[in-house]
Structure formats: C-alpha cells, structure tokens
XYZ file of C-alpha atoms in Angstrom:
672
model
C 1.310 27.634 -8.213
C -2.045 27.568 -9.751
C -4.855 28.059 -7.357
C -7.701 25.317 -6.196
C -9.751 27.436 -8.651
C -7.862 26.909 -11.875
C -6.777 23.167 -11.321
C -4.133 22.151 -13.943
C -5.556 19.854 -16.632
C -4.376 17.883 -19.581
C -5.852 19.733 -22.216
C -4.907 21.807 -25.057
C -3.938 24.522 -22.763
C -2.923 22.453 -20.071
C -0.166 20.761 -23.048
C 1.290 24.479 -23.913
C 0.586 26.209 -20.487
C 2.658 23.745 -18.243
C 5.307 22.157 -20.750
C 7.835 23.064 -18.345
C 6.877 21.768 -16.169
C 5.397 18.354 -17.439
C 8.527 17.616 -19.616
C 10.915 17.884 -17.015
C 9.158 15.786 -15.223
C 8.944 13.418 -18.089
C 12.238 13.161 -18.276
C 12.656 12.310 -14.758
C 10.854 9.648 -14.916
C 12.547 8.099 -17.956
C 15.720 7.688 -16.596
C 13.253 5.675 -13.740
C 11.774 3.769 -16.120
C 14.262 2.782 -18.598
C 15.419 0.768 -16.460
C 12.987 -1.088 -14.698
C 11.098 -2.202 -17.860
C 13.544 -3.779 -19.350
C 14.028 -5.483 -15.989
C 10.516 -6.365 -15.373
C 10.452 -7.499 -18.808
C 13.562 -9.447 -18.195
C 11.777 -10.995 -14.802
C 8.196 -11.928 -16.735
C 9.966 -13.861 -18.773
C 10.014 -11.729 -21.890
C 11.790 -9.984 -23.770
C 13.239 -7.097 -22.466
C 12.048 -4.809 -25.326
C 8.447 -5.682 -24.071
C 8.546 -3.437 -21.458
C 9.577 -0.277 -23.320
C 7.338 -1.125 -25.316
C 4.845 -1.504 -23.016
C 5.749 2.444 -21.700
C 5.285 4.052 -25.197
C 1.954 2.618 -25.591
C 0.169 3.595 -22.403
C 1.995 6.601 -22.153
C 0.447 7.237 -25.574
C -3.310 5.710 -25.063
C -3.683 6.455 -21.307
C -3.090 9.920 -22.200
C -5.871 11.298 -24.427
C -8.128 7.972 -23.024
C -8.380 8.414 -19.005
C -8.343 11.614 -17.023
C -5.791 10.558 -14.060
C -3.562 13.446 -14.845
C -0.648 12.221 -12.467
C -0.039 8.465 -12.811
C 2.489 6.922 -14.549
C 1.389 3.485 -16.972
C 3.735 1.220 -18.286
C 4.741 -2.410 -16.225
C 4.484 -3.137 -13.158
C 6.806 -5.450 -10.404
C 3.466 -6.822 -9.043
C 2.815 -8.440 -12.361
C 5.995 -10.000 -12.549
C 5.105 -13.039 -10.851
C 1.039 -13.905 -13.203
C 3.792 -13.328 -16.587
C 6.650 -15.903 -15.644
C 4.027 -17.752 -14.187
C 2.066 -17.791 -17.548
C 5.336 -18.122 -19.817
C 6.602 -21.153 -17.229
C 2.759 -22.612 -17.716
C 3.572 -22.421 -21.355
C 6.814 -24.562 -20.881
C 9.107 -20.949 -21.069
C 11.732 -19.642 -18.363
C 12.335 -16.165 -20.733
C 15.949 -15.569 -20.290
C 17.475 -18.690 -17.988
C 19.286 -20.886 -20.051
C 18.187 -18.078 -23.155
C 16.305 -17.384 -25.752
C 14.432 -20.585 -27.405
C 11.662 -21.497 -29.456
C 10.352 -23.040 -26.491
C 10.282 -19.165 -25.061
C 9.062 -18.070 -28.610
C 5.563 -20.135 -28.243
C 5.714 -19.433 -24.487
C 5.977 -15.461 -25.397
C 3.518 -15.233 -28.086
C 0.324 -18.134 -25.766
C 1.423 -15.135 -23.162
C 0.309 -12.573 -24.955
C -2.958 -13.765 -26.552
C -3.421 -14.309 -23.006
C -3.615 -10.730 -22.101
C -5.594 -9.508 -24.780
C -8.401 -11.527 -23.547
C -7.841 -10.492 -20.291
C -7.366 -6.773 -21.889
C -10.945 -6.340 -23.561
C -12.422 -7.695 -20.037
C -10.560 -4.978 -18.441
C -12.125 -2.434 -21.181
C -15.626 -4.047 -20.145
C -14.588 -3.862 -16.503
C -14.362 0.106 -17.683
C -17.309 0.823 -19.279
C -20.377 -1.528 -17.717
C -18.205 1.015 -14.419
C -17.336 -2.058 -12.986
C -14.731 -0.455 -11.125
C -15.973 0.338 -7.595
C -15.581 -3.776 -7.099
C -11.875 -2.933 -6.908
C -13.570 -1.908 -3.501
C -14.358 -5.464 -1.929
C -10.710 -6.515 -1.015
C -9.672 -5.874 2.492
C -6.988 -3.933 2.334
C -5.162 -6.253 5.196
C -5.696 -8.842 2.124
C -4.059 -6.957 0.138
C -0.476 -5.646 1.346
C -0.927 -9.570 2.167
C -0.540 -10.259 -1.244
C 1.552 -7.403 -2.430
C 4.138 -8.141 0.431
C 3.766 -11.756 -1.209
C 4.518 -10.431 -4.678
C 7.962 -8.833 -2.783
C 9.117 -12.043 -1.784
C 8.656 -13.846 -4.941
C 10.920 -10.764 -6.430
C 13.536 -10.769 -4.380
C 14.039 -15.073 -4.265
C 13.783 -14.677 -8.180
C 16.250 -11.672 -8.320
C 19.560 -13.247 -5.905
C 20.190 -15.750 -8.562
C 20.443 -12.814 -11.710
C 22.094 -10.709 -9.161
C 24.736 -13.119 -8.229
C 24.989 -14.347 -11.674
C 23.513 -18.360 -10.981
C 21.047 -20.147 -13.592
C 17.640 -20.819 -11.131
C 13.827 -21.164 -11.056
C 11.636 -22.945 -8.844
C 8.471 -22.688 -6.788
C 8.741 -19.151 -4.236
C 9.404 -21.532 -0.980
C 11.673 -24.487 -2.527
C 13.872 -20.663 -4.450
C 14.202 -19.661 -0.470
C 15.716 -22.420 0.860
C 17.835 -22.547 -2.302
C 19.772 -18.598 -1.498
C 22.499 -19.705 0.186
C 23.119 -22.409 -2.449
C 23.137 -19.877 -5.103
C 24.986 -17.902 -2.425
C 28.317 -20.901 -3.065
C 27.979 -20.638 -6.609
C 27.524 -16.660 -7.277
C 29.433 -16.314 -10.325
C 31.760 -13.471 -8.883
C 32.318 -11.182 -11.487
C 28.309 -11.037 -12.326
C 28.397 -10.884 -8.010
C 30.264 -8.027 -7.368
C 28.174 -5.765 -10.588
C 24.371 -7.810 -8.572
C 26.304 -6.350 -4.713
C 27.596 -3.525 -5.824
C 23.871 -1.821 -7.560
C 21.856 -3.596 -4.308
C 23.491 -1.560 -1.756
C 23.786 1.774 -4.266
C 20.125 1.275 -4.773
C 19.623 1.043 -1.100
C 21.801 3.429 0.289
C 21.711 6.617 -2.489
C 18.034 7.137 -0.616
C 19.892 7.840 2.968
C 22.422 9.826 0.335
C 19.393 12.502 -1.074
C 17.803 13.144 2.157
C 21.469 14.175 2.991
C 22.373 16.906 -0.304
C 19.304 17.492 -1.019
C 20.871 18.347 -4.814
C 21.266 15.172 -5.877
C 17.957 14.631 -5.599
C 17.674 14.891 -9.491
C 19.454 11.902 -9.659
C 17.546 8.710 -9.119
C 19.412 5.525 -7.621
C 18.376 3.105 -10.801
C 19.873 6.397 -13.335
C 23.457 5.789 -10.118
C 22.828 1.583 -10.572
C 23.675 1.845 -14.406
C 26.839 5.221 -14.413
C 28.754 2.431 -12.517
C 27.230 -0.623 -13.844
C 27.700 -0.510 -17.291
C 31.647 0.521 -16.871
C 31.849 -2.414 -14.077
C 30.810 -4.257 -17.344
C 32.622 -2.869 -19.564
C 35.386 -3.548 -17.163
C 34.510 -8.034 -16.658
C 34.535 -7.689 -21.162
C 31.741 -8.798 -21.053
C 30.371 -7.939 -24.511
C 32.896 -11.189 -25.444
C 32.843 -14.854 -24.540
C 35.880 -15.691 -22.263
C 36.772 -17.424 -19.037
C 38.623 -16.545 -15.734
C 39.840 -18.693 -13.078
C 39.548 -17.910 -9.795
C 40.498 -19.906 -6.019
C 41.305 -22.818 -8.557
C 37.825 -22.500 -9.998
C 36.641 -21.717 -13.655
C 34.139 -19.000 -14.705
C 32.695 -17.953 -18.107
C 32.030 -14.560 -19.118
C 29.475 -13.264 -21.642
C 26.735 -11.031 -23.780
C 24.240 -13.565 -22.108
C 24.966 -11.699 -19.005
C 24.124 -8.833 -20.580
C 20.524 -6.979 -21.852
C 19.298 -8.594 -24.910
C 19.237 -5.376 -27.217
C 18.106 -4.761 -31.345
C 21.569 -4.508 -32.454
C 21.149 -1.337 -35.042
C 19.437 1.419 -35.529
C 15.374 1.636 -35.417
C 15.859 -2.427 -35.141
C 13.545 -2.511 -32.569
C 10.769 -2.919 -35.354
C 11.984 -5.648 -35.861
C 10.947 -7.594 -32.363
C 7.205 -6.474 -32.417
C 5.594 -10.348 -31.985
C 2.365 -11.576 -32.251
C 0.002 -13.437 -30.542
C -0.703 -16.718 -30.754
C -4.288 -17.176 -30.269
C -4.555 -21.477 -30.458
C -3.171 -21.456 -26.910
C -6.320 -20.655 -26.400
C -7.947 -23.761 -26.305
C -5.659 -25.653 -23.914
C -7.460 -24.557 -20.408
C -4.467 -23.275 -18.289
C -5.105 -19.906 -20.333
C -8.130 -18.478 -19.199
C -6.673 -19.125 -15.682
C -4.109 -16.617 -16.744
C -6.899 -15.319 -18.031
C -8.252 -14.401 -15.162
C -5.444 -14.193 -12.887
C -4.559 -10.877 -15.296
C -7.395 -9.311 -15.107
C -8.230 -9.602 -11.982
C -4.246 -8.478 -10.404
C -3.824 -6.338 -13.058
C -6.998 -4.452 -12.600
C -6.622 -4.449 -8.244
C -2.980 -2.883 -7.968
C -3.916 -1.017 -11.045
C -7.361 1.023 -9.472
C -5.033 1.040 -5.936
C -2.726 3.185 -7.802
C -4.748 5.395 -9.371
C -6.515 6.310 -5.868
C -3.704 6.323 -4.206
C -2.463 8.020 -5.922
C -5.318 10.458 -6.610
C -5.394 11.366 -2.566
C -1.801 12.597 -3.194
C -2.189 14.889 -5.480
C -1.320 18.268 -5.045
C -4.868 19.826 -6.486
C -7.012 16.629 -5.404
C -8.427 16.192 -8.718
C -10.123 12.694 -9.098
C -10.710 10.013 -11.810
C -13.231 8.683 -12.886
C -11.887 4.332 -11.344
C -14.044 3.515 -14.191
C -12.318 5.291 -17.885
C -9.043 4.571 -15.915
C -9.903 1.137 -16.787
C -11.101 1.693 -19.966
C -7.565 3.276 -20.785
C -5.825 0.587 -19.479
C -6.834 -2.751 -20.779
C -6.736 0.229 -24.275
C -3.770 -0.161 -24.229
C -2.448 -4.085 -22.910
C -4.316 -4.602 -25.671
C -2.270 -2.383 -28.081
C 0.561 -4.009 -26.228
C -0.429 -7.881 -26.062
C -0.635 -7.127 -30.484
C 2.945 -6.038 -30.504
C 4.407 -7.946 -28.114
C 4.573 -5.964 -25.036
C 3.406 -6.461 -21.428
C 0.705 -5.901 -19.522
C 0.468 -2.043 -17.804
C -1.118 -0.524 -15.340
C -0.963 2.889 -13.028
C 1.998 2.378 -11.340
C 2.970 3.766 -8.115
C 6.246 4.258 -8.018
C 6.830 6.242 -11.007
C 3.544 8.104 -10.789
C 4.621 8.962 -6.985
C 8.534 10.447 -8.578
C 5.819 12.178 -11.320
C 4.675 14.323 -8.885
C 7.727 14.210 -6.588
C 9.361 16.075 -9.953
C 7.190 18.459 -10.213
C 4.439 17.069 -12.835
C 1.069 19.324 -13.712
C -0.838 17.341 -16.199
C -0.974 13.278 -17.834
C 1.728 15.153 -20.565
C 4.502 14.286 -18.233
C 3.293 10.722 -18.922
C 3.843 11.034 -22.806
C 7.095 13.540 -22.610
C 7.870 9.818 -20.415
C 7.368 8.022 -23.181
C 8.890 9.557 -26.058
C 11.987 9.436 -24.547
C 11.262 5.849 -23.862
C 10.713 5.311 -28.170
C 13.538 7.598 -28.367
C 16.248 5.305 -26.534
C 15.404 2.764 -28.215
C 15.132 3.586 -31.384
C 18.339 5.469 -31.826
C 20.167 3.944 -29.180
C 19.416 -0.133 -28.251
C 23.275 -0.607 -28.226
C 24.153 1.118 -25.391
C 21.348 -0.264 -23.739
C 22.977 -3.815 -24.814
C 25.357 -2.755 -21.452
C 23.452 -2.926 -19.318
C 23.696 -5.841 -16.929
C 21.334 -8.135 -16.133
C 22.516 -8.353 -12.647
C 21.859 -4.578 -12.365
C 18.658 -4.970 -13.191
C 17.380 -7.028 -11.066
C 19.350 -4.822 -8.406
C 15.995 -2.774 -8.678
C 14.026 -5.192 -8.898
C 15.590 -6.813 -5.630
C 15.487 -3.317 -3.552
C 11.468 -2.607 -5.574
C 10.807 -6.094 -3.929
C 12.142 -5.494 -0.391
C 9.688 -1.975 -0.202
C 6.745 -4.291 -1.111
C 7.467 -6.182 2.024
C 9.207 -4.229 4.025
C 8.744 -4.495 7.540
C 7.101 -0.996 8.488
C 4.833 -2.673 6.563
C 4.266 -5.728 9.187
C 5.258 -3.179 12.352
C 1.770 -1.089 10.271
C -0.572 -3.821 9.784
C 0.006 -4.463 14.104
C -0.662 -0.759 15.073
C -4.247 -0.818 13.481
C -5.352 -4.114 14.457
C -3.435 -7.843 15.722
C -5.939 -9.782 13.259
C -4.989 -7.647 10.876
C -1.684 -8.848 11.675
C -3.094 -12.867 11.240
C -5.125 -11.514 7.831
C -2.035 -9.933 6.623
C 0.313 -13.103 6.969
C -1.982 -15.895 6.638
C -1.952 -13.961 2.654
C 2.319 -13.241 2.446
C 2.137 -17.465 3.712
C -0.615 -18.159 0.990
C 0.288 -16.849 -2.184
C 4.148 -18.077 -1.738
C 2.504 -22.219 -0.717
C 0.132 -21.641 -3.941
C -0.760 -18.706 -6.018
C -1.762 -15.474 -6.023
C -5.640 -15.941 -6.726
C -5.764 -18.375 -3.898
C -4.136 -16.897 -1.726
C -5.324 -14.087 -2.217
C -8.794 -16.243 -1.833
C -7.691 -17.341 1.240
C -6.917 -13.625 2.177
C -10.594 -12.989 2.645
C -11.637 -16.138 4.007
C -9.737 -15.547 6.714
C -10.899 -11.817 7.436
C -14.756 -13.171 7.023
C -13.940 -15.740 9.555
C -12.953 -13.068 11.362
C -15.927 -11.471 11.697
C -18.212 -14.626 11.686
C -16.422 -15.716 15.117
C -16.965 -11.039 15.668
C -20.952 -11.846 15.690
C -21.541 -10.743 12.508
C -24.741 -13.062 11.031
C -23.527 -14.897 7.437
C -26.511 -12.747 5.751
C -24.654 -8.958 7.376
C -21.638 -10.763 6.115
C -22.618 -9.698 2.493
C -25.757 -7.714 2.508
C -25.879 -4.552 4.274
C -28.959 -2.808 6.065
C -29.068 0.625 5.492
C -32.194 3.337 5.061
C -32.513 6.802 5.181
C -33.669 7.822 8.843
C -34.420 11.668 8.431
C -32.891 14.333 5.016
C -34.154 18.043 5.447
C -33.059 19.248 2.149
C -30.086 20.171 2.980
C -28.362 16.121 4.748
C -29.859 13.768 4.884
C -29.107 10.888 7.971
C -28.016 7.455 6.796
C -28.647 4.549 9.054
C -26.437 1.169 8.609
C -28.098 -1.623 11.046
C -26.055 -5.141 11.696
C -22.713 -4.556 9.937
C -20.722 -2.176 7.760
C -17.658 -4.959 7.005
C -15.508 -5.390 3.476
C -18.153 -7.351 1.755
C -20.759 -5.246 1.863
C -19.238 -1.978 1.568
C -20.132 -1.613 -1.745
C -23.759 -1.182 -1.220
C -23.919 0.823 1.483
C -21.029 3.281 -0.827
C -23.734 3.249 -3.328
C -26.247 4.442 -0.742
C -23.998 6.933 0.219
C -23.585 8.379 -3.547
C -26.475 8.326 -4.079
C -28.090 11.181 -1.845
C -25.323 13.193 -0.885
C -22.962 13.281 -3.965
C -25.272 12.690 -6.970
C -28.033 15.143 -5.536
C -25.996 16.996 -3.720
C -26.554 16.750 -0.306
C -24.282 16.633 3.185
C -24.949 12.340 4.401
C -24.126 11.716 8.452
C -23.873 8.474 8.529
C -24.940 6.052 11.724
C -22.880 3.686 12.816
C -24.539 3.022 16.159
C -26.581 0.332 15.851
C -24.229 -1.814 13.620
C -22.526 -4.550 15.407
C -19.483 -4.790 14.062
C -17.474 -1.793 11.499
C -13.974 -3.381 10.493
C -10.770 -1.488 9.580
C -11.309 -1.986 5.364
C -14.613 0.579 6.187
C -13.219 2.490 8.592
C -10.639 3.572 5.552
C -13.089 3.920 2.829
C -14.877 6.481 5.057
C -12.740 8.873 5.374
C -11.655 8.428 1.696
C -15.498 9.353 0.963
C -15.157 12.227 3.424
C -12.340 13.487 0.975
C -14.364 13.447 -2.354
C -17.675 14.460 -0.465
C -15.019 17.957 0.182
C -13.523 17.709 -2.824
C -17.549 18.609 -4.083
C -17.606 21.248 -1.381
C -20.280 19.516 0.662
C -20.256 17.333 4.743
C -19.154 14.299 4.682
C -19.716 13.196 8.669
C -19.731 9.393 10.555
C -21.377 9.637 13.663
C -22.846 6.465 16.411
C -19.447 5.241 17.369
C -18.533 5.769 20.872
C -19.594 2.839 21.968
C -18.050 0.977 19.756
C -14.675 -1.155 21.185
C -11.846 -0.596 19.026
C -9.650 -2.928 18.275
C -6.471 -0.883 18.984
C -5.692 2.366 18.986
C -5.113 3.321 14.863
C -7.505 5.969 14.238
C -8.677 4.129 11.175
C -8.972 -0.263 13.914
C -11.605 -2.161 13.307
C -14.655 -1.721 15.594
C -17.025 -3.988 17.941
C -20.371 -2.293 19.489
C -19.315 -3.932 23.644
C -17.598 -2.836 26.575
C -15.415 -0.014 25.917
C -11.885 -0.635 27.720
C -10.680 2.921 29.890
C -8.501 3.130 33.054
C -10.041 4.245 36.271
C -7.060 6.140 38.546
C -7.846 5.510 42.908
C -6.549 8.017 44.470
C -6.374 7.045 48.697
C -4.795 10.913 50.979
C -5.486 13.181 53.016
C -8.922 14.877 53.067
C -7.208 18.402 53.072
C -4.961 17.556 49.872
C -8.498 17.402 47.302
C -8.364 20.491 45.785
C -5.432 20.012 44.351
C -5.240 16.461 43.119
C -8.622 17.735 41.723
C -7.292 20.349 39.887
C -4.998 18.947 38.821
C -6.288 15.325 37.378
C -9.222 17.820 35.392
C -6.235 19.889 33.748
C -4.577 16.409 32.793
C -8.312 15.696 30.764
C -10.700 14.451 33.426
C -14.224 14.440 32.579
C -15.195 13.983 35.834
C -14.063 11.596 39.643
C -15.752 11.134 42.269
C -14.364 11.475 45.780
C -15.659 9.163 48.992
C -14.331 9.981 52.530
C -13.461 6.986 54.384
C -11.388 6.410 57.534
C -7.902 3.945 57.356
C -4.337 3.555 58.703
C -1.563 3.282 56.058
C 1.697 1.384 56.760
C 3.325 3.525 58.947
C -0.031 4.145 60.848
C 0.453 0.284 61.391
C 4.755 0.215 61.433
C 4.668 2.679 64.985
C 2.253 0.517 66.157
C -1.309 3.014 66.381
C -4.066 1.309 64.519
C -6.140 3.873 64.605
C -8.110 4.724 61.374
C -7.180 8.542 60.673
C -10.036 10.985 58.614
C -8.429 10.074 54.513
C -10.871 10.711 51.397
C -10.857 7.865 47.921
C -10.916 9.959 45.179
C -11.450 7.996 41.356
C -11.280 8.873 38.426
C -12.191 7.089 34.949
C -9.787 8.242 31.937
C -9.239 7.534 28.887
C -5.089 5.932 28.976
C -3.314 8.149 27.917
C -4.667 10.533 30.486
C -4.183 8.014 32.944
C -0.730 8.036 32.532
C -0.038 11.599 32.026
C -2.154 12.441 35.463
C -0.143 9.083 37.705
C 3.437 10.497 36.120
C 2.442 14.022 38.046
C 1.020 12.247 40.218
C 4.678 10.602 40.679
C 6.752 13.383 40.430
C 4.869 16.600 41.712
C 2.074 15.688 44.011
C 3.716 11.887 46.354
C 7.504 13.050 47.005
C 6.314 16.430 49.577
C 2.769 14.244 50.485
C 1.305 10.938 52.083
C -1.227 9.335 49.708
C -1.275 5.723 47.873
C -2.369 5.162 44.529
C -2.821 2.135 42.090
C -4.064 2.195 38.565
C -6.753 -0.937 36.705
C -8.131 -1.665 33.423
C -11.701 -1.795 33.830
C -14.072 -1.608 31.062
C -17.050 0.797 30.367
C -20.679 1.191 28.181
C -19.664 4.298 26.256
C -16.149 6.042 26.357
C -17.466 9.081 25.270
C -17.965 9.663 28.791
C -14.734 9.892 30.273
C -12.909 11.538 27.492
C -12.753 15.855 27.294
C -12.898 17.336 24.444
C -14.651 14.389 22.479
C -13.560 14.000 19.028
C -16.576 11.798 17.588
C -14.854 8.083 15.750
C -11.736 9.025 16.587
C -11.242 6.386 19.654
C -6.990 5.363 20.401
C -7.667 3.302 23.259
C -6.619 -0.100 23.024
C -7.104 -3.163 23.361
C -4.700 -4.491 26.187
C -5.578 -7.015 28.828
C -6.353 -6.066 32.616
C -3.653 -5.105 33.945
C -2.588 -3.265 37.742
C -0.578 -1.083 38.720
C -0.050 0.223 42.924
C 1.776 2.216 44.376
C 1.980 3.160 48.185
C 3.588 5.977 49.983
C-alpha cells in the first residue's frame, strides 16, 4: 500500500506500477456494469446496446480528461426517469410493445437533446461553475433520489412480471396488484428469483467472505440465463396454465446484434430537427441540471471514501462528463455520470488509479463486440430485478430514518420533495423541495435578504490564521459566497481559518455538512479549519450536523432532596458522571413516611440541583436509582429546562458537537 507521500496517480508511471490492481478491479466492475448498462438502457427507452456505448466512451474519455482517480463513468439509474420521460415526450415508449419507427425517431430526438445538454456541461466545467452543485439542499436532493428509486421500482415491476405497462408513477403504483394478477408465470419466476438473489446475496457474502468477489448481478445472470433457456425463450411459443394461455419468445430477451462486431450496425445519429420542438429544451435542462448534480455528488462522495484522500477537480470532472456525453450522443449512447455504486465497488476491489475505469470499459467493448449472441440470451426480467434492487437502495427505509435523526424539518423537506417529484417531475419536484426549505428558514427568523446574501468579513488576521465572522445566517442559499471567501483567505492564501458563527441566527443542515467537508479539504492541504461560536445555538436534533438556531438551549435539571450527611457522596457521584457544577441549598421538610407516622415536624434536609445534558442527567438518575436510593432516603426529579449557553453545563465541552435533542418539556419524579 503506497504511503500518503506516494499517492497513486493515473499517469504513465501509475499505468504500469498499479496495473495488477486496476486490471483486476476493472474486470470485477465490468461484471457489475454489464447487466446494469443493459438494464438501465432498456428502462430508459433506449436500445440495450446504448448503455454499453456509454460505458465504453466514458471509460476512455474520462480516464484521460478527468483527474478523479476512482470514479467509474457510465449510465446511471438516476437518469432513467429523465431519459424515459424524454423518449415519451417525443412519442416513443422504448421496448414496450416492440421497437418501432416511432421509437427510433424518439430515440434520435433524445440524442439531439443529449448533444446540447453535453455542451452545457462542458461550458459548466470550463467556466468553473461546478461549485453551483453546492447550492442544492441535501435533504431535497435525497428526497429527489428517493423519488427516483420509487419510480424505478414501479416501472420495472411489470417488466419483471412479464407485463406490458406504462403511465405516470402514481398511476402505475396503484396498478401493481393488477400487474401481479396479470403476470406471465414463466417470466415472473425468472423475475422474482432474480429479485430474491439481489436481496439475499449481500447477506450471504457477509457470512461467507470468499464469495464477495462474485457480485450479485453476475449470480443473477448465471441463474436467469439457464432459466430462460429452460423456458425456450429463444423461440416464440405459447403454453397453458390454469386454463389461461401465455406467450413466450425473444421479446422477453435483450435485443442485441446477432453477429460478431454487429455493434457497429447499432450506431445512431441525433436528429437535430427535434430541437425545433419546445419540449426539447425542457429535457435539455433536465439532463443538464440533474445529470450534472448527480455526477458532482457522486464524485464528491467517492473523494471522501478514497483511501488516499485524493481530491478531484469538480470542474475538470464535469468537462470530462460533458465530453463523454457529447460523444455518446453522436453515436447513440445514453447520458453518463460519475456512477456511485460502481465507483464504490471499484474502491472495494482495490483499484488504485483511473485506469481501472479504462479496463472496465475495454472488457465491455470486447464482450459486446465478440459475444453479442450470448448477451441476447439475458432475460429482461433479470435486468428489471437488478433495477428494482437499485431503486430500493435509493429509497431504503434507512434513508427516512437518517433524515429524521438530522431533524424533523429535514424529514419534511425530504418527504415534500419525494411526493412532489412523484406527482410532477424532477425539476418541479426539486424546486418545490428548495422552496419548502426556504420557507422553513423564513419561519425560523431568517430575513429574505439574508436568505440569499450572506454577511461575512475578516475580523482578525495574524498572518497565519484568519478569523472570519458571519452575520445573520449561514444557509444553503447563501453558502456559495461564504465558501468562496473561506477558500480565498484559506486555501488560496495558505492560511488557517477560524469561522465565527456566533452572530448568526441560523445555521442549516446543508451548511453544517459543508463545514465538515471544508475541514477535510483544509486537512488535505495541511491547514486547519475550525468553527466557533455555536455554543449559544440550539440544535434541532441530536445529530452532529443538524441545523442550529440561536436561542435558548434545551438541557435537563436534576433536583435531589436528601439528608445533609449524603451531600458529599451524591455530589461526588454527580461530578463523576458529567456535572460541571451544582447548587446545594439547606432546607427543612417532612417526607411521606414522616407524615404517615403522624409526625409533621420538619427535619433538616439539603436540596441539590444539577443542570446537565440529557445523556449525563440520565446517567445520574440511573446511578441514584441503582446505587444510592436502595440504601438511603432521598427524593429526586428530572425536568427539562432551557439555558442560554449549553457549554456552561457540559463537562469537558466539545465545541460544535452538541448532541442534545430538542424534546418537549417533561417532568419525571421519584419518591423514596
């Protein structure tokens, strides 16, 4: 393993030095990419081979243009919704009902749309506009991706069951029981078996580590192809089951060239006359905006998990994606992005440099050029099963739970975006999600001016460290100017940066997440980036990156009434368990037992109060119950209170890491 001072690089030296690692990883990624490229292409309404074209072009151009070492470029499930929507708007329906001249015309129109979108992506990167990807709020983006997952699932269920179907997502969602009732049993057996493999195989590999080298899509093919042969799908015929006749034939298999090098017959050119139609420009901006956003997010995510912490130029990567899309559109390929699943597999397989991307494309080229007849035997139901699993991962229940942990307002944004995308389309849906987040900020006291224009200035500079102070708010919509200022005085001028947020009214979740990324960026440059001034801000939830609003902080007050002789013992235990201080007040009173015995005379007692974070207060109360209360008489109660400064009540405070939830007021009393 190379050291930090010898990070692998995709240059001529890296090509030879890391050949073994990159070649093996490229082979393993190819095994995942092959069926996914075919499935994504079919689901997008393009010919199956179009996805292969995309991966091959991306593997060559991106390797030599982008400096992203571990990302795999190719077609992605996240663009299926846009691609099939574009095809449908031009009158096509893809493989539903067979490939017709109308489908060909719609396909060529979509290629023209892809050309213009690719040019915009290239300009986007050339003019260093990659930072615009920072604008979109994280919860809205995740809501959009979850909606895409739902759409993929509902669109592929009919394919996995052997049923022809089309329509809007919500309409198809309601029709799922009908699809099940109308399923072609033979095709459904292949589809359901493939789905089960996709879900079960990851569990198997966790228990048997030796099987991890075999990706689940490969296992699906090894099972589904023989099943298709057993059902004789290569020949058209019918069969009867429970007095109902069903049809089988090649239409349930992937359409591929029938000879070696037949792939060149499938090259298609764009029809630029389609750009005269108004709807073309809607899809141009859809491909441009959503494709660019997904690609930027994927590339940034891979940089974070890169074992060598290499940082890619997002602008250069966008130029590479745009150039790849331009070439793909001219030969009949799907749009491409930096694909997260295959890139993660690339890292797990031990890749070192960008040449792993190249080798995965070369394996695809050899496969589609030399054995397209074998690929023709792949049942489309098996590919649909892979996409159903992909859609499930995008909209996994854990996504909802993760958002909930960050804050209830984030779950609102996430859910609104998801429903809006399903009910309208991607652009309108993400716009509604952004508007929802802006509305929440306005209700939290952010002015309309501060929502878009930040106030940040240099308040100290000793030559080594610059102190920046932000005012009013730091939220997703004004983050880009804040980021540019931090980069200018820090990364460009090679100085440490201290960002003071004490004067802000609100710091939202997106900015909290970006600040964490910024710390990593500074570390990679050997600099220090720190955030101060959040002690008086109240977190919306217990997550370290939840939004924070300036105001009273929620903590808990533990009140103990007992005999004065117990004070030293109780105080020592409370301090040991996290109390930063306490209040002791001598008092007099009578407890329940004295009153029951008929003695109302007050006796000397002591009242001890401790204010602490929820976790510390809970530990203290448990200690009182278990260790002290069984042997001694005491009464204690726990209540939620609000204080101005949280750090004053936290022992060994860790700035910027508050984790107290904003719970409603409650009171718990225990009487001895």
